[in-house]
mmCIF file of C-alpha atoms in Angstrom:
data_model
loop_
_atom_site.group_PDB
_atom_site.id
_atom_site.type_symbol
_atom_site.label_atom_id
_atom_site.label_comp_id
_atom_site.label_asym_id
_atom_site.label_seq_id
_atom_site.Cartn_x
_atom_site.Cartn_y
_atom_site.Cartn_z
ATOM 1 C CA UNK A 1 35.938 -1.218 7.437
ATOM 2 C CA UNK A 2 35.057 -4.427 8.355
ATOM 3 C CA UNK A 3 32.030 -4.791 10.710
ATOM 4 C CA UNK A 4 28.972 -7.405 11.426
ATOM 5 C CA UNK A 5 26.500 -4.373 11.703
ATOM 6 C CA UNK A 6 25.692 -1.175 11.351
ATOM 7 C CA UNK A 7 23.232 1.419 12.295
ATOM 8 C CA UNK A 8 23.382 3.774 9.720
ATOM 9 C CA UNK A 9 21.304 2.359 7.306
ATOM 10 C CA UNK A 10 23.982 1.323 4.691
ATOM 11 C CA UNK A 11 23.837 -1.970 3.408
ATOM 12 C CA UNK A 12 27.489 -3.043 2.921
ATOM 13 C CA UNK A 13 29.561 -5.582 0.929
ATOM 14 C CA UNK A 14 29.476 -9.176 1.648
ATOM 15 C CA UNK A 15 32.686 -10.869 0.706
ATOM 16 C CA UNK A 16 32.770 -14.658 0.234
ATOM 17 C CA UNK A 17 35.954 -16.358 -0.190
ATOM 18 C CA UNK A 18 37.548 -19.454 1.623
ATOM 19 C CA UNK A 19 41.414 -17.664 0.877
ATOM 20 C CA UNK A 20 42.537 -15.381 3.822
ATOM 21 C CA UNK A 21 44.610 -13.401 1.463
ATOM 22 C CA UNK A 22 41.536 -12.603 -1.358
ATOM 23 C CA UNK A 23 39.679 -11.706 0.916
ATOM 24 C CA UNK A 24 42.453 -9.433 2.256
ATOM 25 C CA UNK A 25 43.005 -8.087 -1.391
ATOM 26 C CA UNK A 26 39.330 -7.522 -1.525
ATOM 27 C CA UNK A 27 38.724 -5.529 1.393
ATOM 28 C CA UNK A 28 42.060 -3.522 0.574
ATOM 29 C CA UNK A 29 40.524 -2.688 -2.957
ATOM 30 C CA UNK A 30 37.066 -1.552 -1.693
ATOM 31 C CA UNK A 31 38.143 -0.110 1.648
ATOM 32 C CA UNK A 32 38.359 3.262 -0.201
ATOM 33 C CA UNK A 33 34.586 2.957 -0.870
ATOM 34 C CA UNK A 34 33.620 3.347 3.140
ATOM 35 C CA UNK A 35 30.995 1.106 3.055
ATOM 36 C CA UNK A 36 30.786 -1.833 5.566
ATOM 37 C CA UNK A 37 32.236 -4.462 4.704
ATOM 38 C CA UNK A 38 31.515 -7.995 5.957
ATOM 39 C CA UNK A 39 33.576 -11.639 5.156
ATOM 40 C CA UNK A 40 32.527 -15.250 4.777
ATOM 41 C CA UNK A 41 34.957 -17.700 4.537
ATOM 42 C CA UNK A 42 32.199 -20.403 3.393
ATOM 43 C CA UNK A 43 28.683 -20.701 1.658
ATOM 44 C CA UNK A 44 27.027 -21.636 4.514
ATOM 45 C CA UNK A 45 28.481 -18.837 6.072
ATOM 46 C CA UNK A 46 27.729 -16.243 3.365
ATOM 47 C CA UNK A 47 24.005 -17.497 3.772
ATOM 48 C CA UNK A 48 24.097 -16.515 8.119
ATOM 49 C CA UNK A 49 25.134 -12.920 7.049
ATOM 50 C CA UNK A 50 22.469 -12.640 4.407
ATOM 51 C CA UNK A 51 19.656 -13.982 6.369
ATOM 52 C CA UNK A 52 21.201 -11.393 9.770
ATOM 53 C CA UNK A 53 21.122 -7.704 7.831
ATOM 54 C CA UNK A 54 20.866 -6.699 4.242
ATOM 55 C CA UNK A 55 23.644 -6.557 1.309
ATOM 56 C CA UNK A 56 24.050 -4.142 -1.196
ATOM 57 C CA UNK A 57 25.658 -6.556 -3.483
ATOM 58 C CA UNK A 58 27.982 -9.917 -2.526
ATOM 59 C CA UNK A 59 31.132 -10.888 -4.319
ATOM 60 C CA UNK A 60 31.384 -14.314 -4.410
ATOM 61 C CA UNK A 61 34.246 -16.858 -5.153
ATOM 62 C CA UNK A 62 33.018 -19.422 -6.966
ATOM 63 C CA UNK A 63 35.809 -22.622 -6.009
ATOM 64 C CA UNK A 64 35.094 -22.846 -2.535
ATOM 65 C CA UNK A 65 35.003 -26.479 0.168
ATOM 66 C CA UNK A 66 31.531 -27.524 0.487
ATOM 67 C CA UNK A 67 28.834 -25.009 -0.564
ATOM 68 C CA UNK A 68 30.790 -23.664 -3.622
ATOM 69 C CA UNK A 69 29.561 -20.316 -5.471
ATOM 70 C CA UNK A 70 27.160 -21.884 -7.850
ATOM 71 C CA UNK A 71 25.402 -23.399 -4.756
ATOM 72 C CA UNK A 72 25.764 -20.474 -2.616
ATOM 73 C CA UNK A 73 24.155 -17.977 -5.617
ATOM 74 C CA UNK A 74 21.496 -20.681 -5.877
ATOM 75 C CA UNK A 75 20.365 -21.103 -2.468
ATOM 76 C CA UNK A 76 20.884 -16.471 -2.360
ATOM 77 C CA UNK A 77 18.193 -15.906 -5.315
ATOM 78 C CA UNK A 78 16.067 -18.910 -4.009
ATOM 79 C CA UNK A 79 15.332 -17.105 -0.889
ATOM 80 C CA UNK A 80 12.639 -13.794 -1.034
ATOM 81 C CA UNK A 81 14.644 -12.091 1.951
ATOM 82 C CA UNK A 82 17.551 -12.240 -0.715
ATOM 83 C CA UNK A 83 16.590 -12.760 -4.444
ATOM 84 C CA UNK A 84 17.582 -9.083 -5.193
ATOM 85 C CA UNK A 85 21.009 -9.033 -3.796
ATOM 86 C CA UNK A 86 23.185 -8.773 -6.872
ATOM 87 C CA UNK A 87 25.985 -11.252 -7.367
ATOM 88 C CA UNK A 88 29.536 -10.657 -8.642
ATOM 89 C CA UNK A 89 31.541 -13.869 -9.301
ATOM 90 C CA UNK A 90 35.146 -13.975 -8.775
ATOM 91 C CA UNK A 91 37.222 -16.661 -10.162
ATOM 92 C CA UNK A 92 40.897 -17.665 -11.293
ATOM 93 C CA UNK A 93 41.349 -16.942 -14.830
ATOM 94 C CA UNK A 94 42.503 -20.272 -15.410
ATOM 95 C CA UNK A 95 39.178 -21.731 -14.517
ATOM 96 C CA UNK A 96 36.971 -23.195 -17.003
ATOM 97 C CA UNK A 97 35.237 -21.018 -19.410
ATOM 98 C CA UNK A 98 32.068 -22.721 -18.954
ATOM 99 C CA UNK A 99 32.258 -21.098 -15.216
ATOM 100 C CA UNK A 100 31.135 -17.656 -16.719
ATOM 101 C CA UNK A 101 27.678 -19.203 -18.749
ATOM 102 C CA UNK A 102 27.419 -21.024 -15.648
ATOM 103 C CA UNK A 103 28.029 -18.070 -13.285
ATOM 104 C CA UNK A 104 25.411 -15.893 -14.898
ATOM 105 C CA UNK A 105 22.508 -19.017 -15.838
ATOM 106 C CA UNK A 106 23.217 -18.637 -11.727
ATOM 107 C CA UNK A 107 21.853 -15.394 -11.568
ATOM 108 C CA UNK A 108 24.979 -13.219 -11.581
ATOM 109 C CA UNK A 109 25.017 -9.583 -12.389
ATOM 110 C CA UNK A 110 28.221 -9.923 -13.488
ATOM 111 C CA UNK A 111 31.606 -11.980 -13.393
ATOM 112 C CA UNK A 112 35.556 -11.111 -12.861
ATOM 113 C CA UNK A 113 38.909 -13.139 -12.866
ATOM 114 C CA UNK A 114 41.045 -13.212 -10.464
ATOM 115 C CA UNK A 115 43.583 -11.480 -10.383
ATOM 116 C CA UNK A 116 41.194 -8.244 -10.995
ATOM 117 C CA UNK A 117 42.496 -5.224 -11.168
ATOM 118 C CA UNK A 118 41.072 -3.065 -8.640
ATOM 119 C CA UNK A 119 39.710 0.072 -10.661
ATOM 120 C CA UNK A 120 37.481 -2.104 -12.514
ATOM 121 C CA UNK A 121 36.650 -3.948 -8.880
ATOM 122 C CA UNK A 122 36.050 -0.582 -7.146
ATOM 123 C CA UNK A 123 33.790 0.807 -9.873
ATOM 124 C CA UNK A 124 31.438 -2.144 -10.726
ATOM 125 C CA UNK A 125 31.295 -2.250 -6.731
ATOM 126 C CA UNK A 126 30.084 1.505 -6.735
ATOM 127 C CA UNK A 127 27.246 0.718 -9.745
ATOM 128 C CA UNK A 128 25.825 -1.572 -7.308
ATOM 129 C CA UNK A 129 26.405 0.560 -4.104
ATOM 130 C CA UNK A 130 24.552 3.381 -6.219
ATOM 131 C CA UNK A 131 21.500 1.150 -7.336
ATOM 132 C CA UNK A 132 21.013 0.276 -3.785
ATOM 133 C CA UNK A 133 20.803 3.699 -2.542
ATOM 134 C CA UNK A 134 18.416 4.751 -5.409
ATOM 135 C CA UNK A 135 16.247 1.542 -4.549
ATOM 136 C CA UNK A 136 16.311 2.310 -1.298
ATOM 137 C CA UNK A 137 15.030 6.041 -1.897
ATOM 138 C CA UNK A 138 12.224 4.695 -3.808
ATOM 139 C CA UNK A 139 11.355 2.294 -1.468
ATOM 140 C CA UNK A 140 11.313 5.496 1.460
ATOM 141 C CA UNK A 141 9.472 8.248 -1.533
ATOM 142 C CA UNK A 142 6.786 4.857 -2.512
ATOM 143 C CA UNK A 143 6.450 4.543 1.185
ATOM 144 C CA UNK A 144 5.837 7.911 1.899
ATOM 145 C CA UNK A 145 3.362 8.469 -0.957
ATOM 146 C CA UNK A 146 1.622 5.940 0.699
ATOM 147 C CA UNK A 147 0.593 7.062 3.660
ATOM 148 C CA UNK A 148 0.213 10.733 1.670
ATOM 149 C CA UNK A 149 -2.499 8.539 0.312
ATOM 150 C CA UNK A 150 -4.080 7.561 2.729
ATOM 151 C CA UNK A 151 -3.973 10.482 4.581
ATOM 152 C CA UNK A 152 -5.696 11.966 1.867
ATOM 153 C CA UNK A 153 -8.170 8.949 1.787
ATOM 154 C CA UNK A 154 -9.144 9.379 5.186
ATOM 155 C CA UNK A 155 -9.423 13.486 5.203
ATOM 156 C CA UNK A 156 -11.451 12.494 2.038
ATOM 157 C CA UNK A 157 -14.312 10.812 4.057
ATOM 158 C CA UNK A 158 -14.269 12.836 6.645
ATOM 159 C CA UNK A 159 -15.280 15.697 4.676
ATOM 160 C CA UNK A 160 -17.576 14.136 3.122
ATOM 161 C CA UNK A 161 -19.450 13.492 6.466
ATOM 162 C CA UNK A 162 -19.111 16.815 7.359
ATOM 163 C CA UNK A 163 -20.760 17.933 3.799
ATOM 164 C CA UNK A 164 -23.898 15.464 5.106
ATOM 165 C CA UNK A 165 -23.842 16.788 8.702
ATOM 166 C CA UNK A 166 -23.610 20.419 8.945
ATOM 167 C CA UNK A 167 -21.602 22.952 6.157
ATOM 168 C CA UNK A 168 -19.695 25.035 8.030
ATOM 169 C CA UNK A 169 -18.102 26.708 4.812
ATOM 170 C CA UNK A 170 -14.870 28.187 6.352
ATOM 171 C CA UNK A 171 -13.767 25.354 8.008
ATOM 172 C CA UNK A 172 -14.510 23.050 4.768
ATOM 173 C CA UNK A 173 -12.737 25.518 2.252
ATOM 174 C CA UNK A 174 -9.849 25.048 5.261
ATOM 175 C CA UNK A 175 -9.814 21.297 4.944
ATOM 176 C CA UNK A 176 -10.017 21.817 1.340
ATOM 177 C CA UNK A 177 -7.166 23.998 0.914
ATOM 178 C CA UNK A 178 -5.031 21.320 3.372
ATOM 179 C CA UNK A 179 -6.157 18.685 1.197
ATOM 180 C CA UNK A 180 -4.667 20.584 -1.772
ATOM 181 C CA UNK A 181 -1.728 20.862 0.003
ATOM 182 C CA UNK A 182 -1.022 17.507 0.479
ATOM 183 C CA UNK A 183 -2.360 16.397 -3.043
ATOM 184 C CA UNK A 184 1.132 19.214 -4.293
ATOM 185 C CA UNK A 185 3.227 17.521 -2.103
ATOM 186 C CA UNK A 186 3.326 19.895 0.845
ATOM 187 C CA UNK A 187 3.046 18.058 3.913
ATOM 188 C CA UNK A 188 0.463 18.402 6.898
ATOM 189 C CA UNK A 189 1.117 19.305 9.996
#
């Protein structure tokens, strides 16, 4: 799958390789996955994606023309919008073995040589893919709890001001009841 957008929600892959057959062998090893899957043949590139929609993780070649990986992962956990995107490093495994201290002093979550085998590929890919959809339900349950909260804040005061104004008992032990409700985890209507 191999898209610029989507509008279900799902975050995607962000492939970044200047070699029209890894990224080839890439998508063919995570197409399985059905996520979206987006390419960049450059840095500069892989930063327009980032900076258009968001990216469950990005797997990044690190010997690239201009902006190589080191550069690209830099200028990715400089930036607020994308600091959290986690970074897996792909590299020839004849490539210095410096690359891998390097790769992770980067800010790499992890790092693979190429040629990977694409088992290990697929399943690292799916840890992140699964951390992204748990952060993502936090970020929706914190949100939620939220407003619960001030929901409850505001319901709060206003039965105060009723306690002040006039006590009309059966409609306060209503609102109280309601506000128990909510405080449970049952929502209002």
């Amino acid at each position: 799958m191999n898209t610029e957008a989507t509008t279900d929600g799902s975050a995607g892959i962000l492939l970044v390789d200047d070699m029209e057959d890894n990224l080839i062998a890439l998508e063919a090893a995570l197409g399985s996955l059905n996520e979206p899957i987006v390419r960049a043949r450059s840095g500069e590139e892989a930063m327009k994606a980032l900076l258009r929609r968001p990216f469950a993780l990005v797997l990044l070649d690190i010997r690239m023309p201009g902006m190589d990986g080191f550069e690209t992962a830099a200028n990715i956990k400089r930036l607020d919008q994308t600091k959290d995107v986690p970074i897996i490093f792909l590299t020839g495994a004849d490539d210095d073995s410096g690359y891998a201290f390097r790769g992770y002093a980067t800010g790499a979550a992890d790092y693979l040589t190429k040629p990977f085998d694409p088992w290990v590929l697929r399943a690292k890919v799916s840890v992140f893919l699964d951390l992204y959809r748990k952060n993502q339900q936090l970020e929706r349950l914190l949100t939620r709890g939220q407003a619960d909260a001030g929901e409850l804040s505001s319901r709060l005061a206003a039965l105060e001001e009723q306690l002040i104004d006039s006590p009309d008992v059966p409609a306060l032990r209503a609102q109280v009841r309601e506000l128990r409700q909510l405080v449970s985890g049952g929502r209002l209507s």
